[in-house]
CSV table of C-alpha atoms and ligand atoms in Angstrom, one decimal:
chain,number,residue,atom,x,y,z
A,1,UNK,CA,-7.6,-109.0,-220.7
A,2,UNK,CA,-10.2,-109.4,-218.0
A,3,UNK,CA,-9.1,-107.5,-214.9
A,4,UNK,CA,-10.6,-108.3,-211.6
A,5,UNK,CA,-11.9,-105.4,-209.3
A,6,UNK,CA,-8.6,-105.3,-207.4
A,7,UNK,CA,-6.3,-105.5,-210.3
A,8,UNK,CA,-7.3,-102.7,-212.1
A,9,UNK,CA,-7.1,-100.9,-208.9
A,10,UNK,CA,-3.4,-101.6,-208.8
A,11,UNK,CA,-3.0,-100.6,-212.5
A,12,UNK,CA,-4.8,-97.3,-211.6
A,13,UNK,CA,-2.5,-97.0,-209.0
A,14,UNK,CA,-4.2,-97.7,-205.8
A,15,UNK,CA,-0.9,-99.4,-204.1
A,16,UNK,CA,1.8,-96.9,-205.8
A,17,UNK,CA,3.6,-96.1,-209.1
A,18,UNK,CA,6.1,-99.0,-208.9
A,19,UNK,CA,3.1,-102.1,-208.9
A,20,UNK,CA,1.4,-100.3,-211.4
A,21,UNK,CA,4.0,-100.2,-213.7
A,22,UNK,CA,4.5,-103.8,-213.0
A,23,UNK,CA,0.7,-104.1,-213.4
A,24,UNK,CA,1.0,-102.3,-216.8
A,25,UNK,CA,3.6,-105.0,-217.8
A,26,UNK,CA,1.7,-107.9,-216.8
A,27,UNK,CA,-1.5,-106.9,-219.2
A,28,UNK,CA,-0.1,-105.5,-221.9
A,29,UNK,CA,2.3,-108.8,-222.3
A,30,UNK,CA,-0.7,-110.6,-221.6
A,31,UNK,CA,-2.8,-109.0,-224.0
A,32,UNK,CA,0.0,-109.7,-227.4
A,33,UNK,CA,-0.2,-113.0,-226.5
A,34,UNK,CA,-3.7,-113.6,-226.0
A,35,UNK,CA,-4.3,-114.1,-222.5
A,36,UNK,CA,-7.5,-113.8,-221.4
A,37,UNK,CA,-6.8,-113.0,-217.6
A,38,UNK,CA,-4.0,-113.4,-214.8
A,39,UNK,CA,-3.6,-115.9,-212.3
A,40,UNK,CA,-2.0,-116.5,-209.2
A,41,UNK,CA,1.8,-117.3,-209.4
A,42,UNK,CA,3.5,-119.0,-206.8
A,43,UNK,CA,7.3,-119.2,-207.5
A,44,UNK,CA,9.2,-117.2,-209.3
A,45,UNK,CA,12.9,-117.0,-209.9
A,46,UNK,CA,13.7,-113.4,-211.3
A,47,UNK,CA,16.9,-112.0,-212.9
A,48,UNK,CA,18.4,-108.8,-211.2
A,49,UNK,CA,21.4,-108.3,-212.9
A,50,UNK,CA,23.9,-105.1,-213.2
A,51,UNK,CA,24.2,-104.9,-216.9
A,52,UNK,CA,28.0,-105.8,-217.2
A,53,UNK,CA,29.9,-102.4,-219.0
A,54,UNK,CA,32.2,-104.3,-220.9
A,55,UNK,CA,30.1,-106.8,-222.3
A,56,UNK,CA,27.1,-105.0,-222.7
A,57,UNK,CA,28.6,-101.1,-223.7
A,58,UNK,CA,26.1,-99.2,-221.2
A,59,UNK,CA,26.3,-95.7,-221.2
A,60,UNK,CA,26.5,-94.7,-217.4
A,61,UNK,CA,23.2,-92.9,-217.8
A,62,UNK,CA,21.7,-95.9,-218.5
A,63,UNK,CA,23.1,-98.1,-215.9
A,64,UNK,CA,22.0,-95.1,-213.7
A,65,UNK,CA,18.4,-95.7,-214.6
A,66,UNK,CA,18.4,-99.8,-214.5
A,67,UNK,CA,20.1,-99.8,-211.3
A,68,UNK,CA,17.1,-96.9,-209.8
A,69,UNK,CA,14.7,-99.2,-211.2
A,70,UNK,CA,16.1,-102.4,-209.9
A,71,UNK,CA,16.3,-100.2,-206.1
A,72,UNK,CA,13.0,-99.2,-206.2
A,73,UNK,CA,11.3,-102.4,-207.5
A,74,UNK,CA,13.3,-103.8,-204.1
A,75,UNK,CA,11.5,-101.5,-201.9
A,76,UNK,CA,8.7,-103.4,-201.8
A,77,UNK,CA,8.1,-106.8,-200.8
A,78,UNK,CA,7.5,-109.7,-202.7
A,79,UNK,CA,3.5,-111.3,-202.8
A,80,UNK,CA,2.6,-113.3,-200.2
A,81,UNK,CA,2.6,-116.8,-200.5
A,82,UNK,CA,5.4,-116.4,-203.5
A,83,UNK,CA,8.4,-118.2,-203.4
A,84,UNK,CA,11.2,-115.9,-205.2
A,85,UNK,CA,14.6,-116.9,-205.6
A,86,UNK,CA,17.2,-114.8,-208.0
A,87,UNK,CA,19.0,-116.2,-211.0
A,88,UNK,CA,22.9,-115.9,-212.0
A,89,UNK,CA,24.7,-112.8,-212.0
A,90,UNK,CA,27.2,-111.4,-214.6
A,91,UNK,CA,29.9,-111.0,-211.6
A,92,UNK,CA,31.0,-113.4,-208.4
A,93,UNK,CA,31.1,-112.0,-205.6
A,94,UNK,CA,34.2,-113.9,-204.7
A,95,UNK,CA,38.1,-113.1,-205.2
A,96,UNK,CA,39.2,-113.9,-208.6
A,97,UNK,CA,42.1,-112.5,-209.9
A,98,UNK,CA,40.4,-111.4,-213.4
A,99,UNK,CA,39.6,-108.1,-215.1
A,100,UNK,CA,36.7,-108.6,-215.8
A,101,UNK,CA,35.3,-108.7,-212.4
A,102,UNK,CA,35.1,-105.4,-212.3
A,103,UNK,CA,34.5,-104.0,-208.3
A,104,UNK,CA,32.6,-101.0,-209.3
A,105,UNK,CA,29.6,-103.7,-210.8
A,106,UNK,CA,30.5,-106.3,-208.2
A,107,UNK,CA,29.7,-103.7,-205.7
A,108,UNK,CA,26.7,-102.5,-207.3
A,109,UNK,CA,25.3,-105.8,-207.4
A,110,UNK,CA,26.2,-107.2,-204.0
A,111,UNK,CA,23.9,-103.6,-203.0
A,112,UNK,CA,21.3,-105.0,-205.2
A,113,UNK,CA,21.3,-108.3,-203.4
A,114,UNK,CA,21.1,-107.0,-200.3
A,115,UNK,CA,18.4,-104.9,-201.3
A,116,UNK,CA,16.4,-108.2,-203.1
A,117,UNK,CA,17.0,-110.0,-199.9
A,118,UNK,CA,15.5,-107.4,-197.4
A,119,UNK,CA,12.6,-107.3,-200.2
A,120,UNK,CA,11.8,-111.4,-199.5
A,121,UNK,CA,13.5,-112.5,-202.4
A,122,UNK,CA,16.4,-115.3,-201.8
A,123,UNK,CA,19.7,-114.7,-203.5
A,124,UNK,CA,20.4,-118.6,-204.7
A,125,UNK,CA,22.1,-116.8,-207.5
A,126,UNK,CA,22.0,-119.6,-210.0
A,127,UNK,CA,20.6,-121.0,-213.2
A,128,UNK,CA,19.8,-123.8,-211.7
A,129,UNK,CA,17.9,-123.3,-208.8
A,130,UNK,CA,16.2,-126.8,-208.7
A,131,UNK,CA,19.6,-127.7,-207.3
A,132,UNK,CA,19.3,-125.5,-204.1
A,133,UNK,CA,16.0,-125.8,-203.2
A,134,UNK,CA,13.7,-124.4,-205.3
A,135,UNK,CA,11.6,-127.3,-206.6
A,136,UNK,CA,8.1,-126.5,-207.7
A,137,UNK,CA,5.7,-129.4,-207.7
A,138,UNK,CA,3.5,-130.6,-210.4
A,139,UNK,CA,1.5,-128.1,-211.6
A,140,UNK,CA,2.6,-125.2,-209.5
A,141,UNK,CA,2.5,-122.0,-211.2
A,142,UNK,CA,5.4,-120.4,-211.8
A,143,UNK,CA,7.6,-117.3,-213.5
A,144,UNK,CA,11.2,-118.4,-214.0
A,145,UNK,CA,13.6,-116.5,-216.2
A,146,UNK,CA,16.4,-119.0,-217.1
A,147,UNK,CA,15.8,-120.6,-220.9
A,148,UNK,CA,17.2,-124.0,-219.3
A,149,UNK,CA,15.6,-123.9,-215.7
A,150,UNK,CA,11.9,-123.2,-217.5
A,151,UNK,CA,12.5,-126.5,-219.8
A,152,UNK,CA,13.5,-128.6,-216.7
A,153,UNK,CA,10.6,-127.4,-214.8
A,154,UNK,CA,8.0,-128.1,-217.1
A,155,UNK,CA,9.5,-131.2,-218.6
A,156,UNK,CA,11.2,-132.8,-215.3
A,157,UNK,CA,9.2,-131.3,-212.4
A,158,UNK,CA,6.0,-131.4,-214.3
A,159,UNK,CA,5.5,-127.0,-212.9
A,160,UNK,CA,4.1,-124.7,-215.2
A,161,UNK,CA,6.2,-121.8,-216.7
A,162,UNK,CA,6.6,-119.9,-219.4
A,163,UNK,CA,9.6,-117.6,-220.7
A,164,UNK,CA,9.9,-114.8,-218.6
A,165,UNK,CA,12.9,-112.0,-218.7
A,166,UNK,CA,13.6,-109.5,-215.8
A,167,UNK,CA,11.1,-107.4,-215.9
A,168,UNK,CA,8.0,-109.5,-216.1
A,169,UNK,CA,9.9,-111.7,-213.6
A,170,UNK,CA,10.2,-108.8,-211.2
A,171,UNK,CA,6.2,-108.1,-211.8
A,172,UNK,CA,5.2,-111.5,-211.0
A,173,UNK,CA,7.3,-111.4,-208.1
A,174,UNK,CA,5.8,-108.7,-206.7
A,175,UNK,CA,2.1,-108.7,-207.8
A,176,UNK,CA,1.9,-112.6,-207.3
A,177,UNK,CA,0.4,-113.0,-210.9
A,178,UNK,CA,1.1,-114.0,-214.4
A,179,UNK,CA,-1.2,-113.7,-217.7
A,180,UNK,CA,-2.7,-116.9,-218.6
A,181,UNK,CA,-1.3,-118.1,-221.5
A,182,UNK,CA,1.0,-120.7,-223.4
A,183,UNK,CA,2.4,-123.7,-221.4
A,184,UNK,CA,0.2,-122.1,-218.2
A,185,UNK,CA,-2.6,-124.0,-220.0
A,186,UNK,CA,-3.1,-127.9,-220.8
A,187,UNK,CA,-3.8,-127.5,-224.2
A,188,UNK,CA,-0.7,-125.9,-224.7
A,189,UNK,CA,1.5,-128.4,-223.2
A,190,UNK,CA,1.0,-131.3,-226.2
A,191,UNK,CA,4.1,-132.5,-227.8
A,192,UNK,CA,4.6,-131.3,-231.5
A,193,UNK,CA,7.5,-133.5,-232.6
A,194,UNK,CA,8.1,-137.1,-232.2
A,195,UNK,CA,11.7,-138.2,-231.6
A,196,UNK,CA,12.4,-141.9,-231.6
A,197,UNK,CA,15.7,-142.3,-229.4
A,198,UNK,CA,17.8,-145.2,-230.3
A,199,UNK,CA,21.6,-143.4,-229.1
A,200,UNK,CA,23.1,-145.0,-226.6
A,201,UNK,CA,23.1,-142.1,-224.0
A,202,UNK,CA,26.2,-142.9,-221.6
A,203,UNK,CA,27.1,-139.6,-220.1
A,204,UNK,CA,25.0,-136.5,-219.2
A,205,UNK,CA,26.8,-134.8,-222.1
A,206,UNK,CA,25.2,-137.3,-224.5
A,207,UNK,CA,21.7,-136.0,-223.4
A,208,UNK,CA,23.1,-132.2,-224.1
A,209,UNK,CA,23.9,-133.5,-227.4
A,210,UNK,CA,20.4,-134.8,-227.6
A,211,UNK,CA,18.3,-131.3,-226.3
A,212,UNK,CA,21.2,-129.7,-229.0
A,213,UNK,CA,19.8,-131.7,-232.0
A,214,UNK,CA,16.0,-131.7,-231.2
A,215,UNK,CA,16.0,-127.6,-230.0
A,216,UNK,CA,16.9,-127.4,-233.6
A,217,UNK,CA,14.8,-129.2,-235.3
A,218,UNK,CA,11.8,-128.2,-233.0
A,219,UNK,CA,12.5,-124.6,-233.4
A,220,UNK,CA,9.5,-123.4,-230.7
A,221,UNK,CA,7.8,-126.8,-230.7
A,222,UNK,CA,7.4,-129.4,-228.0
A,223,UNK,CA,10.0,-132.1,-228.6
A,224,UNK,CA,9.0,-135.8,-227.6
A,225,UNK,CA,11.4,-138.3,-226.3
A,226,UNK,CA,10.0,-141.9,-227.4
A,227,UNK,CA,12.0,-144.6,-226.3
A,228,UNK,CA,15.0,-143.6,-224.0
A,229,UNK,CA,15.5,-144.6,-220.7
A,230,UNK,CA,14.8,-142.3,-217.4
A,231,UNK,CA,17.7,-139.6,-216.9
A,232,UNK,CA,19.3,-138.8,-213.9
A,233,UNK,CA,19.0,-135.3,-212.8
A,234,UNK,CA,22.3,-134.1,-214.6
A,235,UNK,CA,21.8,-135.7,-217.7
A,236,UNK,CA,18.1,-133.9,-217.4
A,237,UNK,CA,19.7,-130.7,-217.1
A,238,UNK,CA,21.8,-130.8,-220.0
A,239,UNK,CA,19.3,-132.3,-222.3
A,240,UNK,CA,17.0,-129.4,-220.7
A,241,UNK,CA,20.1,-126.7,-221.4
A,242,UNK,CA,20.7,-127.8,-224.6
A,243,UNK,CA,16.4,-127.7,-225.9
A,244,UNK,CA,17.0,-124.4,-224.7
A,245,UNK,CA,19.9,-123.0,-226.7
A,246,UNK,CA,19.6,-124.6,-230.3
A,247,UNK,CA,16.0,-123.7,-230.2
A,248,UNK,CA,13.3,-121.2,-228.3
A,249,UNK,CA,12.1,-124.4,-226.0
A,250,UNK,CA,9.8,-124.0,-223.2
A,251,UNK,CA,9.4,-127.5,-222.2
A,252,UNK,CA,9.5,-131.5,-223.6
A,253,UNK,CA,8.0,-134.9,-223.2
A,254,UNK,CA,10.3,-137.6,-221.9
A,255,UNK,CA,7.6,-140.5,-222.2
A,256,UNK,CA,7.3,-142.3,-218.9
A,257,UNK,CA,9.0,-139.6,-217.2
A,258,UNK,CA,7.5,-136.3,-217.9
A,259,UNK,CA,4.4,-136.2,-215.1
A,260,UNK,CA,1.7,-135.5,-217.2
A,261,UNK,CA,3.3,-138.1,-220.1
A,262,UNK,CA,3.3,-141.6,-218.8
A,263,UNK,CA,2.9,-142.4,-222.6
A,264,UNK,CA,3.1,-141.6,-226.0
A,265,UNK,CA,-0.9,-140.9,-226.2
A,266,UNK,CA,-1.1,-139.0,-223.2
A,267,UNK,CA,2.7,-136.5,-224.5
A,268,UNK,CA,0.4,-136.0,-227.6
A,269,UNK,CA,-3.0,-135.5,-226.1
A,270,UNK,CA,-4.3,-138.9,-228.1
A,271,UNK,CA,-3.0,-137.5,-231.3
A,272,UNK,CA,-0.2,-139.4,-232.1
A,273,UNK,CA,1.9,-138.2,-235.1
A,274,UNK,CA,2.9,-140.6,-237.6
A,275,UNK,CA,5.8,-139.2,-238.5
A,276,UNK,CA,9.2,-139.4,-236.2
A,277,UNK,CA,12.5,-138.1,-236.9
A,278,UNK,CA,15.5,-140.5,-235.5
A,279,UNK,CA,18.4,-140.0,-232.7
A,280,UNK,CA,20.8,-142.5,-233.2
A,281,UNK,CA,24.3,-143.2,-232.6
A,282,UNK,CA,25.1,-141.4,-236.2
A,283,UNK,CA,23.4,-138.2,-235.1
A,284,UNK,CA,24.4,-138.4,-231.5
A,285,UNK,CA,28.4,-138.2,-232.7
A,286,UNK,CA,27.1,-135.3,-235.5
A,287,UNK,CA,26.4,-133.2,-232.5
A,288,UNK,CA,29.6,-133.3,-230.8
A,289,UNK,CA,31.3,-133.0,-234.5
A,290,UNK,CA,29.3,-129.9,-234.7
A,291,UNK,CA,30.8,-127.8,-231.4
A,292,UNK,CA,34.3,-129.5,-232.4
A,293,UNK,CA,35.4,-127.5,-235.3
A,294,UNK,CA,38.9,-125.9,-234.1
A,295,UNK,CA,42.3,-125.1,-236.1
A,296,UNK,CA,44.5,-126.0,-233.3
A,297,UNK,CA,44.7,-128.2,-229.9
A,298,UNK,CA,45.9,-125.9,-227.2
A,299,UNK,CA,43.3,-124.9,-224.6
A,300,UNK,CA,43.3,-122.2,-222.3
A,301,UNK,CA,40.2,-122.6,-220.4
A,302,UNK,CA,38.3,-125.6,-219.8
A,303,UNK,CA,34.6,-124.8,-218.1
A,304,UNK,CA,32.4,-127.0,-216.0
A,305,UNK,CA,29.4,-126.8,-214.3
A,306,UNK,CA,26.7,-125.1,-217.3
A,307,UNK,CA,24.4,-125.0,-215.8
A,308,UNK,CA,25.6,-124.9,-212.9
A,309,UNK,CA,27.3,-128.2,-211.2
A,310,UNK,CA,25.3,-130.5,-209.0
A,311,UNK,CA,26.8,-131.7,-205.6
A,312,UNK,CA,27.3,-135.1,-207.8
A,313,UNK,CA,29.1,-133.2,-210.5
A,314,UNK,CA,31.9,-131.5,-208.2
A,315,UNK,CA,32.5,-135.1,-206.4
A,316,UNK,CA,33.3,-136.2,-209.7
A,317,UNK,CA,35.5,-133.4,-211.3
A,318,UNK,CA,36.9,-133.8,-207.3
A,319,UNK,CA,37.7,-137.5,-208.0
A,320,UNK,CA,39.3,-137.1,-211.4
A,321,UNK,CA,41.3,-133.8,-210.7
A,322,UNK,CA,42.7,-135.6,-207.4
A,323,UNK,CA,46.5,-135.2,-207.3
A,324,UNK,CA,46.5,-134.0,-210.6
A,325,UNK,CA,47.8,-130.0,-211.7
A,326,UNK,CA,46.0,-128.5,-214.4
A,327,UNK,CA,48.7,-127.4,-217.1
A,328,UNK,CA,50.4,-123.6,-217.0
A,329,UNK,CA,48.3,-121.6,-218.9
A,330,UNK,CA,45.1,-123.4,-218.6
A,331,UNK,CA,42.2,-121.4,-216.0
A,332,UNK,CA,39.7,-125.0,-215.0
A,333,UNK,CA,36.0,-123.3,-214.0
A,334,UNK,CA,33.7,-124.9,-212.1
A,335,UNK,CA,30.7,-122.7,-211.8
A,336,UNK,CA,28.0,-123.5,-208.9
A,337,UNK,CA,25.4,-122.0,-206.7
A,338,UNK,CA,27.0,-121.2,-203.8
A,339,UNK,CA,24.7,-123.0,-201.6
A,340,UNK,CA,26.3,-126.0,-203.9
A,341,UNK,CA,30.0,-124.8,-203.0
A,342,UNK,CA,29.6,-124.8,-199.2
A,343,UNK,CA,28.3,-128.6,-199.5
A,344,UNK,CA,31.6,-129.1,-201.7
A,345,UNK,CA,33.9,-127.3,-198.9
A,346,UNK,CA,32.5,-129.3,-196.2
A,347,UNK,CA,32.8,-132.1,-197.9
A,348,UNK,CA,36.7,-131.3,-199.2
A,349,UNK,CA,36.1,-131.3,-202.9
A,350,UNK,CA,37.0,-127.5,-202.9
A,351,UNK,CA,40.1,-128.3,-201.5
A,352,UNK,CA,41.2,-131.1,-203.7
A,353,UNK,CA,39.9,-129.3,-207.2
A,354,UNK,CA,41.9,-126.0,-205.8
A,355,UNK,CA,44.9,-128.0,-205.0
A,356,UNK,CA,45.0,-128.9,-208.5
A,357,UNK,CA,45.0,-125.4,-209.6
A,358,UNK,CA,40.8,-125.0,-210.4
A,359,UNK,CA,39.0,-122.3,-209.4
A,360,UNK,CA,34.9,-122.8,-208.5
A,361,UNK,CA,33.4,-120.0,-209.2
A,362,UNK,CA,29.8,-118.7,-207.6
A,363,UNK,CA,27.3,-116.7,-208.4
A,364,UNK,CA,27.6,-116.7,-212.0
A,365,UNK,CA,29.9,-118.2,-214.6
A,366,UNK,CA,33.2,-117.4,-217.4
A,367,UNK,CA,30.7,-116.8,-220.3
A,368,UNK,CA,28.5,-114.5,-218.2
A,369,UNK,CA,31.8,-112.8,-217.2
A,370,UNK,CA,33.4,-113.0,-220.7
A,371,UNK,CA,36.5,-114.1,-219.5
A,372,UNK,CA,38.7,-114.1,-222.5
A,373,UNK,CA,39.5,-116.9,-224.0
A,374,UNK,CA,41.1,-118.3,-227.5
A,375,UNK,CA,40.1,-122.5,-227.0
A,376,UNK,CA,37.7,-123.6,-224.2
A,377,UNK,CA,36.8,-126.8,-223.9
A,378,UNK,CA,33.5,-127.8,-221.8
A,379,UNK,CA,31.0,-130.7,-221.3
A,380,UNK,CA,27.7,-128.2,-221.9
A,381,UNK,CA,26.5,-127.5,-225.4
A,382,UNK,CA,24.9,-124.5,-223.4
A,383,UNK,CA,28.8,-123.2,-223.1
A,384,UNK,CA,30.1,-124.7,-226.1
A,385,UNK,CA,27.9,-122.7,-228.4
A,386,UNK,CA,27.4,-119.5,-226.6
A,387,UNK,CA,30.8,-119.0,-225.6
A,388,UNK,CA,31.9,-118.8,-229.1
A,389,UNK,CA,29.2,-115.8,-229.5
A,390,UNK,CA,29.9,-113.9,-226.2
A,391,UNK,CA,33.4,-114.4,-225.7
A,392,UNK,CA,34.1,-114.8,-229.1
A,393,UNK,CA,36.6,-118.3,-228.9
A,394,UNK,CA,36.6,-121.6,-230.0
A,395,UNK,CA,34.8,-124.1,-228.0
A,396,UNK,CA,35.6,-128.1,-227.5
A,397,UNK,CA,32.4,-130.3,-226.5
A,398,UNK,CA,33.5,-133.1,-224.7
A,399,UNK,CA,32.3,-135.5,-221.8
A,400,UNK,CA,33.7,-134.6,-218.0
A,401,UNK,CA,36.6,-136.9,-218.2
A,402,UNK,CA,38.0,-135.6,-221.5
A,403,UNK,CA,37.8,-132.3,-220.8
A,404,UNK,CA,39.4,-132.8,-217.2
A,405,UNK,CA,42.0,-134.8,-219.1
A,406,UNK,CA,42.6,-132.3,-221.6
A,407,UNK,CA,42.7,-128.9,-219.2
A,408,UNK,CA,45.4,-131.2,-217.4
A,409,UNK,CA,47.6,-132.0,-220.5
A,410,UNK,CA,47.2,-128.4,-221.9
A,411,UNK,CA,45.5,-129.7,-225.0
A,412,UNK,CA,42.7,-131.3,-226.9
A,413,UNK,CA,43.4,-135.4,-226.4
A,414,UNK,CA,40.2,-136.5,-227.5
A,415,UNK,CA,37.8,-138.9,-226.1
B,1,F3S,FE1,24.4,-121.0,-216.2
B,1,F3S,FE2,26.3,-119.6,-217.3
B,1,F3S,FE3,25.5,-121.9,-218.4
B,1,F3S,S1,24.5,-118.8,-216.2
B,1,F3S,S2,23.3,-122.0,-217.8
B,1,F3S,S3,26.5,-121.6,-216.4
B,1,F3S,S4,25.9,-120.0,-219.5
């Protein structure tokens, strides 16, 4: 890659050891993937998280060296002119009466947020930080770690980012730059597969069940949406979640919503494929059929808010849970940012989804946490299939009502 004056000063380690490590990251990621220089970032959202024990088996000497690493990449400040926000934890900070929330690595990481914080970094601690204020504009430069966040803010937002994990997160946080490559450049950003949408899309679930269909058949390819109408900002996130978990997508073409794709021409850069693969109502139920495969009905967890709930989605699960109990034996999750949760306490949906026996929890969520489960039903394909990888149960897709219905009866009702 092309280094200007001052960046190879940093790599040879003109401002200390820690940047030029970062510095060091930067290049050599940039140079695998073809880069030809690095340019100014201005938003990042970065993962700092205290590798869970349990799930992850870390040796203690290991965690010892992460959480060093994580310190001192928190004793300096972030770039100037970069607006950092941190991503999810794998522990809340709050009171629940689980295992799993172990204090040792809840105390490890509420040190590590306070460190972040002092650094210039702001602890949103969400995957969806769009939802709390951080909401690049067209064409803003960004480094976002979060699969589902990085499809919603190149597809929805019209920003420019590409994958990024914590470490090249961290980097850009602190250096203020990115290597030039992939979605970062226009001629990277045209669709690769057309999808003619004919489903009838109802529910924010239904456009999870959309993202879930076309992440697979788009594999790392730039899905475009021909034909549906505009989504509202939940049903965006799923569809954006879902893009991000059947398949390795960075971003989408909604036509006539997507900035940059106010038609089909302009999605494809004037090359519009012939060929078009169908969503319709058949395929739409074939999702659902696909996360639905259980060999009994009783839940014991039922799991909202992935990624996490908007203001809009906690009025709702509010509305239906009101002067309901879920049944003995069920846990009800609602996970949120908690920037998100004090807007639901003012507002009294805590109180109302707590009456009813749910907990909301912040910071992070039951499949980061591995909260066991045998049968947990949820209204994100996100959760539905990871959570029968990471906590090893069987899931239930289903739309909000359903599933609030369900956790209420103790059992799968169906829609
Ligand atoms: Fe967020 Fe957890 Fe889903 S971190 S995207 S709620 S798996």
């Amino acid at each position: 890659m092309n280094l200007t004056t001052e960046q190879q000063s940093i790599l040879d380690g003109s401002k200390g050891e820690y940047l030029a490590k970062c510095m060091r990251w930067l290049v050599q990621w940039g140079d695998v993937m073809g880069a030809e220089g690095l340019i100014k970032c201005d938003n990042t959202h970065a993962l700092l998280p205290v590798p869970n024990l349990m799930a992850r088996n870390a040796s203690d000497d290991t965690m010892r060296s992460y959480m060093a690493d994580l310190k001192q990449a928190c004793e300096h400040r972030t770039a100037e002119g970069c607006y950092c926000t941190l991503h999810a934890a794998f522990v809340t900070f709050e009171d629940v009466d689980v295992p799993e929330n172990d204090p040792e690595q809840v105390a490890m990481q509420k040190e590590l947020a306070d460190l972040a914080a002092n650094a210039g970094f702001i602890p949103t601690f969400t995957c969806a930080p769009y939802l709390v204020g951080n909401v690049p504009v067209r064409g803003e430069v960004c480094a976002w770690t979060e699969s589902s966040a990085v499809v919603y803010a190149n597809t929805i937002l019209g920003a420019r980012t590409t994958r990024h994990g914590t470490e090249s997160a961290i980097a850009a946080s602190l250096l203020g730059l990115v290597p030039e490559y992939g979605v970062l450049l226009d001629e990277n950003r045209k669709g690769s597969l057309r999808v003619e949408v004919t489903a009838n899309l109802t529910h924010p679930t239904d456009w999870g069940a959309l993202g879930y269909f076309a992440g697979k058949e788009a594999g790392l390819g730039i899905p475009v949406f021909n034909g549906c109408r505009r989504p509202s900002q939940d049903e965006a996130k799923q569809l954006c979640a879902a893009l991000a978990t059947s398949g390795g997508v960075t971003m989408a073409h909604i036509v006539g919503v997507t900035p940059e794709a106010r038609t089909l021409e302009d999605a494809f850069q004037d090359e519009v494929p012939e060929e078009t693969i169908l969503f319709d109502n058949e395929t739409l139920r074939a999702q659902y059929e696909s996360l639905r495969q259980i060999t009994g009905d009783e839940i014991d967890a039922c799991i909202l808010g992935c990624p996490h709930a908007s203001i809009r989605e906690l009025a709702e699960i509010a509305h239906l849970l009101k002067g309901k109990k879920v049944a003995d034996g069920v846990r009800l999750w609602v996970d949120t940012a908690r920037g998100t949760k004090g807007n639901a306490d003012a507002m009294g949906y805590t109180k109302i989804i707590e009456d009813a026996g749910g907990t909301i929890l912040t910071e992070t969520c039951p499949t980061n946490m591995r909260i066991p489960a045998k049968r947990i039903i949820t209204h994100g394909f996100k959760q539905a299939h990871y959570s029968r990888g990471m906590i090893e149960c069987e899931s239930i897709i289903a739309k909000t009502d359903a599933c609030v219905r369900s956790a209420v009866a103790g059992k799968w009702l169906g829609d």
